[in-house]
PDB file of C-alpha atoms in Angstrom:
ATOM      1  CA  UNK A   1      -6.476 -10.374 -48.312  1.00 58.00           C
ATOM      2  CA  UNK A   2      -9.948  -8.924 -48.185  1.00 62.00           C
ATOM      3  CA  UNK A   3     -11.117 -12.041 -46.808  1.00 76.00           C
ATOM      4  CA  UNK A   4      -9.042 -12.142 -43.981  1.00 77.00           C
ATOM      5  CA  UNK A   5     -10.509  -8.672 -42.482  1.00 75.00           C
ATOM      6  CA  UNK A   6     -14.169  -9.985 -43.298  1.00 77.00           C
ATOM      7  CA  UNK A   7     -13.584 -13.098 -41.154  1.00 80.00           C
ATOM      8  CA  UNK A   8     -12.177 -11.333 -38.304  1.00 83.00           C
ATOM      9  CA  UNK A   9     -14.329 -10.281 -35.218  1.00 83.00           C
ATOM     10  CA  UNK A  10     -15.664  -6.487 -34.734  1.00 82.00           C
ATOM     11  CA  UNK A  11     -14.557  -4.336 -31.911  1.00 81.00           C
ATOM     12  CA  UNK A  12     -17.748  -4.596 -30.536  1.00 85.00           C
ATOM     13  CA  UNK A  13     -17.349  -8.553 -30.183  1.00 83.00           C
ATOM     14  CA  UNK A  14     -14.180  -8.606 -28.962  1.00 84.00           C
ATOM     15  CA  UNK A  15     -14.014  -5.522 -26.483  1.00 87.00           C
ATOM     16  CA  UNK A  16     -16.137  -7.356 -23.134  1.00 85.00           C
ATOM     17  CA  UNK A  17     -13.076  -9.781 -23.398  1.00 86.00           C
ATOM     18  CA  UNK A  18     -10.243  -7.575 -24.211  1.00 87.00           C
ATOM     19  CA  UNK A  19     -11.321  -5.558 -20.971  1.00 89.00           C
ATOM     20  CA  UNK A  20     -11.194  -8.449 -19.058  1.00 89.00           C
ATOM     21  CA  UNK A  21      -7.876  -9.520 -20.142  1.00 89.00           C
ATOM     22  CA  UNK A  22      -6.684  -6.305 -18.894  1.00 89.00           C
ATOM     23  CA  UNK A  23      -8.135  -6.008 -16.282  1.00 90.00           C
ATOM     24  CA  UNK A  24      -6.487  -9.503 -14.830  1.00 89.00           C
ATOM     25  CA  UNK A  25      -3.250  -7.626 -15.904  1.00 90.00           C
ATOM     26  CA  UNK A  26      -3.504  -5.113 -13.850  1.00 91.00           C
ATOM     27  CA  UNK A  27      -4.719  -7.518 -10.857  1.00 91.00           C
ATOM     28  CA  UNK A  28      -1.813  -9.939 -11.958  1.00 89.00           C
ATOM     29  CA  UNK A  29       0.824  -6.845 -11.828  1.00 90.00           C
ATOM     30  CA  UNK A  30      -0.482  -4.959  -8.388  1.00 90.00           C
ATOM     31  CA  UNK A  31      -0.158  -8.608  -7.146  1.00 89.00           C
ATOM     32  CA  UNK A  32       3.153  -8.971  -8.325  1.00 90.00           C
ATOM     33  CA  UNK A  33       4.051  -5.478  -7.014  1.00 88.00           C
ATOM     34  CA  UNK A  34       2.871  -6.157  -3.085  1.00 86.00           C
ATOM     35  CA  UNK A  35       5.266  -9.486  -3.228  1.00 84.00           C
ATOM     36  CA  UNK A  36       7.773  -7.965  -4.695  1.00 86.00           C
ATOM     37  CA  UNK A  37       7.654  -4.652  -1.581  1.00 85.00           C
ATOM     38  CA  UNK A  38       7.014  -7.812   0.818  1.00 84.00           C
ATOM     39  CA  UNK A  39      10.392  -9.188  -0.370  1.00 82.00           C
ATOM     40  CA  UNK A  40      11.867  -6.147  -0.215  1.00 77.00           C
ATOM     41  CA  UNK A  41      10.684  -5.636   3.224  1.00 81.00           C
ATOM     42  CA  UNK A  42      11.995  -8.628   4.517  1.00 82.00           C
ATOM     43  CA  UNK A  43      15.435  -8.275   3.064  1.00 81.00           C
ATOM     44  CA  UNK A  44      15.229  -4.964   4.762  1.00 83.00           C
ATOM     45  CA  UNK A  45      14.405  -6.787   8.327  1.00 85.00           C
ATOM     46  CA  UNK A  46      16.811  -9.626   7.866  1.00 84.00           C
ATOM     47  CA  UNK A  47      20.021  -6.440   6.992  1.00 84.00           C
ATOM     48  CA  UNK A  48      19.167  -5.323  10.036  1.00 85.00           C
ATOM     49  CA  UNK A  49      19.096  -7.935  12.244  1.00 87.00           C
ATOM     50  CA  UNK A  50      22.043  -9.216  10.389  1.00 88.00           C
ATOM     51  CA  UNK A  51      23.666  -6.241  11.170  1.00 87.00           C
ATOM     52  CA  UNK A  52      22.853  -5.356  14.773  1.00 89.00           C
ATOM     53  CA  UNK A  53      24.686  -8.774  15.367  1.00 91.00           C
ATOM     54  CA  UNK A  54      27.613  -7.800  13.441  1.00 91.00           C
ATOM     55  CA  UNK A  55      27.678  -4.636  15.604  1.00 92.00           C
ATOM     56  CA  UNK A  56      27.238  -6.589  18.181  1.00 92.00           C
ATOM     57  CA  UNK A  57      30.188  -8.975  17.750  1.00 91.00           C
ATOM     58  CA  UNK A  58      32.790  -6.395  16.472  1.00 93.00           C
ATOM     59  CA  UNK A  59      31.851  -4.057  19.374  1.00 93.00           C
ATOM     60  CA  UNK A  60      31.133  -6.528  22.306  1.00 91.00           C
ATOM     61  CA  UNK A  61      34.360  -8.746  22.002  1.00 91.00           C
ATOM     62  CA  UNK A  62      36.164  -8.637  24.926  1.00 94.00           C
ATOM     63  CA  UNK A  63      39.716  -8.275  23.416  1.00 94.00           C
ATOM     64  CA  UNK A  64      38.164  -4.655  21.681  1.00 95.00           C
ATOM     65  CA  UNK A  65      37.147  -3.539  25.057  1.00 94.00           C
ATOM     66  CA  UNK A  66      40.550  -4.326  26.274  1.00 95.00           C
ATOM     67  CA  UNK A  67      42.334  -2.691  23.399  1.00 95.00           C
ATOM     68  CA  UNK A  68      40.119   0.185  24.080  1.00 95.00           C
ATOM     69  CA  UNK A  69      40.699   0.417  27.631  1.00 95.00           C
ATOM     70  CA  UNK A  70      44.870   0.825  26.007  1.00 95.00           C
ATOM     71  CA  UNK A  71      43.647   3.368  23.662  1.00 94.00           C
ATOM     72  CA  UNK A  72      41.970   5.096  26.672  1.00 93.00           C
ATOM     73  CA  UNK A  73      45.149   4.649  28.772  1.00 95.00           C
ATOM     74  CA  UNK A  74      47.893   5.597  26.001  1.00 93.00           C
ATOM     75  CA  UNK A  75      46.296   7.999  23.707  1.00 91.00           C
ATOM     76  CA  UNK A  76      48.144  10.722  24.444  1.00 92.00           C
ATOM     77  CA  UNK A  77      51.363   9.145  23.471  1.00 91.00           C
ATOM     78  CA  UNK A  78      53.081  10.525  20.112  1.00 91.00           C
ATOM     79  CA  UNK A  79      53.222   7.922  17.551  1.00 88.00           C
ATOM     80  CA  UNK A  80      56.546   7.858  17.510  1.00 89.00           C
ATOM     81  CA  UNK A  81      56.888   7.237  20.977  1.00 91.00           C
ATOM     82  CA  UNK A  82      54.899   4.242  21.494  1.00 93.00           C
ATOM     83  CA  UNK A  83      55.710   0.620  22.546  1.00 94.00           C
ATOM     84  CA  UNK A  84      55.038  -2.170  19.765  1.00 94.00           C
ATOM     85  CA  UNK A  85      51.959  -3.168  22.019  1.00 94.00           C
ATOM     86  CA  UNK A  86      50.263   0.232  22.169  1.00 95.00           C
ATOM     87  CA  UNK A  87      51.008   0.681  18.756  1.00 94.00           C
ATOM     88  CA  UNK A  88      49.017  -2.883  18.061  1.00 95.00           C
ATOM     89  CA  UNK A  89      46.527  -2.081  20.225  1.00 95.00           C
ATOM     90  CA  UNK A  90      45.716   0.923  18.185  1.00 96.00           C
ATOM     91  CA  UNK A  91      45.831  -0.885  15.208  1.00 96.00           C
ATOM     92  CA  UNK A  92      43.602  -3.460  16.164  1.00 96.00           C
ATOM     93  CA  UNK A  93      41.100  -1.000  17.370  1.00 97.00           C
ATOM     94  CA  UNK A  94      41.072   0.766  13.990  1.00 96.00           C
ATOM     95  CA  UNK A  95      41.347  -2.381  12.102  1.00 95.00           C
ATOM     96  CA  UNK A  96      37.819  -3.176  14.101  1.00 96.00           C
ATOM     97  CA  UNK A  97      36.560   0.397  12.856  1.00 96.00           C
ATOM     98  CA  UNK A  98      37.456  -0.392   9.640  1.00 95.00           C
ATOM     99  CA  UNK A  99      35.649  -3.143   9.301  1.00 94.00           C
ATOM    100  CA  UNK A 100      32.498  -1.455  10.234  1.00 95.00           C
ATOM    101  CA  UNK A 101      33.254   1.137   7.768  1.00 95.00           C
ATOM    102  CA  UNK A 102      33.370  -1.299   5.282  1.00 93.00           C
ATOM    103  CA  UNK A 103      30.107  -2.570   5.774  1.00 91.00           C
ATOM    104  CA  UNK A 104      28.862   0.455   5.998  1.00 91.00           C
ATOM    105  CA  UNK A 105      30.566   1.929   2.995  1.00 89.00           C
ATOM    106  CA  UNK A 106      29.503  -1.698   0.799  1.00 88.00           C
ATOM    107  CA  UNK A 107      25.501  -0.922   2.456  1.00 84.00           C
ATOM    108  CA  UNK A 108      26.012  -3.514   5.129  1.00 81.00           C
ATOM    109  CA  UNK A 109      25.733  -1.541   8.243  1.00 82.00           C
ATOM    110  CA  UNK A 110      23.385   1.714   7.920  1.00 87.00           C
ATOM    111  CA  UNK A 111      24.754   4.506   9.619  1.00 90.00           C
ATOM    112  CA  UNK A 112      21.770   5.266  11.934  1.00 91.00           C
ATOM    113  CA  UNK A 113      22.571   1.685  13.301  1.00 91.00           C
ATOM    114  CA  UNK A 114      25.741   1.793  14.000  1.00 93.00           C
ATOM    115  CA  UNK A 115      24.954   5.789  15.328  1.00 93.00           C
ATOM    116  CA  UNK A 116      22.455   4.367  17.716  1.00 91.00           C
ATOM    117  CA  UNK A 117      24.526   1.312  19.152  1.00 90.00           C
ATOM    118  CA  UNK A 118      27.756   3.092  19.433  1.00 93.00           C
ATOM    119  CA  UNK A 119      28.060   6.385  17.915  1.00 93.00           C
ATOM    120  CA  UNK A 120      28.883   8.339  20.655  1.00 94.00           C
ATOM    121  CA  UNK A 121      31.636   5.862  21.453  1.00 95.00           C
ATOM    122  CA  UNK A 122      32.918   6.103  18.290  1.00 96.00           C
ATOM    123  CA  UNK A 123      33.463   9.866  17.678  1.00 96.00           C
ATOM    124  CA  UNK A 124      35.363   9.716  21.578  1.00 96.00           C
ATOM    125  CA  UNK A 125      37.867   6.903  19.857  1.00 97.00           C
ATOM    126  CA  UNK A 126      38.220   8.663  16.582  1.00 97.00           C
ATOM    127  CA  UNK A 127      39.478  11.713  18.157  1.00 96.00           C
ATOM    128  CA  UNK A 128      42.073  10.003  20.391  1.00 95.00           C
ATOM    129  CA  UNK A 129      43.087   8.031  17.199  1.00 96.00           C
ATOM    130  CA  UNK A 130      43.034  10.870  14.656  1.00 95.00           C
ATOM    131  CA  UNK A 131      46.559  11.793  15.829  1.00 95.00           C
ATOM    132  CA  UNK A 132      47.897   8.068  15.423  1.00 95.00           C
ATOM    133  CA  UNK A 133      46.139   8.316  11.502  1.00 96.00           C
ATOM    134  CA  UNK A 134      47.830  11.451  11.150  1.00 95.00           C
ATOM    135  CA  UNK A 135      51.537  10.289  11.580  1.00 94.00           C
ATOM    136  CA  UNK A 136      50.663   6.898  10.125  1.00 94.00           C
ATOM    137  CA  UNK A 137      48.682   8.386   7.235  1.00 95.00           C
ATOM    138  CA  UNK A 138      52.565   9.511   6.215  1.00 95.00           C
ATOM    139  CA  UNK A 139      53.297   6.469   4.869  1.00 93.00           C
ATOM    140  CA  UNK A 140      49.669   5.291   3.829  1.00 93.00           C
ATOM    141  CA  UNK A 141      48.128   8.294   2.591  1.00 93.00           C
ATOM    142  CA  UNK A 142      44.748   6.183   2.160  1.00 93.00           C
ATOM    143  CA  UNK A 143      44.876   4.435   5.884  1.00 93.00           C
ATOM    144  CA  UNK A 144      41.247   4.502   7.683  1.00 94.00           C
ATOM    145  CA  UNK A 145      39.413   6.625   4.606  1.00 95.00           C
ATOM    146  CA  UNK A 146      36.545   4.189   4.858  1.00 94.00           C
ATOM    147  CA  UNK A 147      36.510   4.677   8.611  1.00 95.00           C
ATOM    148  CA  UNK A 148      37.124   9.109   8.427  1.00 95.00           C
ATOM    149  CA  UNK A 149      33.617   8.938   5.878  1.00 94.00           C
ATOM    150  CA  UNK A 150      31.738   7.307   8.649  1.00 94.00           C
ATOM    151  CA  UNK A 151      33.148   9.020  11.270  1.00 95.00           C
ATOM    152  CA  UNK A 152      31.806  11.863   9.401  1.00 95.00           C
ATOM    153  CA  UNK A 153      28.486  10.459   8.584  1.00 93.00           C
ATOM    154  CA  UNK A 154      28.097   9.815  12.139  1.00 94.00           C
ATOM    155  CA  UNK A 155      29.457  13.072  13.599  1.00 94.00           C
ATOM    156  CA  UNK A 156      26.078  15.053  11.032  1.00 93.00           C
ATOM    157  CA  UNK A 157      23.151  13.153  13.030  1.00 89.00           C
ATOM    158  CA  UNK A 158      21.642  13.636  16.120  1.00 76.00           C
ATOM    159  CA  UNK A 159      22.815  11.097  19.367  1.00 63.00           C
ATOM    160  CA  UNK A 160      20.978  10.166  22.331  1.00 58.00           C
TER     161      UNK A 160
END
């Protein structure tokens, strides 16, 4: 056993190439760090282009502008009181909500996004529609939550 330690090298032989070991580690690690951010950076880029043309399909389709002109038109009406195609047009205008809320909720849509494209829009629907969730929220307690939490999210920041 003795001989082992006598054969190795001294810490004076081996520390110029210890140091440089290291010091490619470091260079090897900030390297990997700056791809990694670049990654990172694009995934961030390619969400939100990704997104912005979500937005811009849910929100731009024609048949949501026309089921939003009947939730314009009709939302006065009680609940109770309305035909089966005002009560489908308010459906399909919160099923469209919805479906931004999900993303949103999941981290597919950030809220300053959907804020900047079409917040104030939003808030002006959700209060002609928060009666409609009311009455319908009797039999779902649960209907729209998704949608009310980004509603809310939206209603805290600052619009344009």
């Amino acid at each position: 056993m003795t001989d082992l330690w006598a054969n190795l090298p001294s810490i004076e032989a081996v520390e110029p190439y210890a140091t440089t070991l290291a010091a490619f580690a470091i260079i090897g690690i900030a390297i990997q760090v700056l791809l990694q951010r670049r990654s990172v950076n694009a995934d961030e880029a390619r969400l939100a282009r990704e997104s912005a043309v979500f937005l811009y399909s849910v929100f731009g389709d024609e048949a949501f502008r026309e089921e939003r002109r009947v939730l314009g038109a009709k939302a006065d009406q009680a609940a109770d009181k309305m035909s089966d195609e005002t009560r489908a047009a308010f459906k399909a205008v919160l099923h469209r909500y919805g479906l931004v809320s999900l993303a949103h909720v999941h981290g597919g849509g950030k809220a300053e996004m959907i804020n900047s494209y079409w917040g104030n829009v939003l808030l002006k629907d959700w209060e002609r529609l928060a009666p409609f969730v009311t009455a319908e929220r009797v039999k779902y307690p649960f209907l729209q939550r998704n949608t009310e939490l980004m509603v809310e999210r939206i209603r805290e920041m600052d619009r344009a």
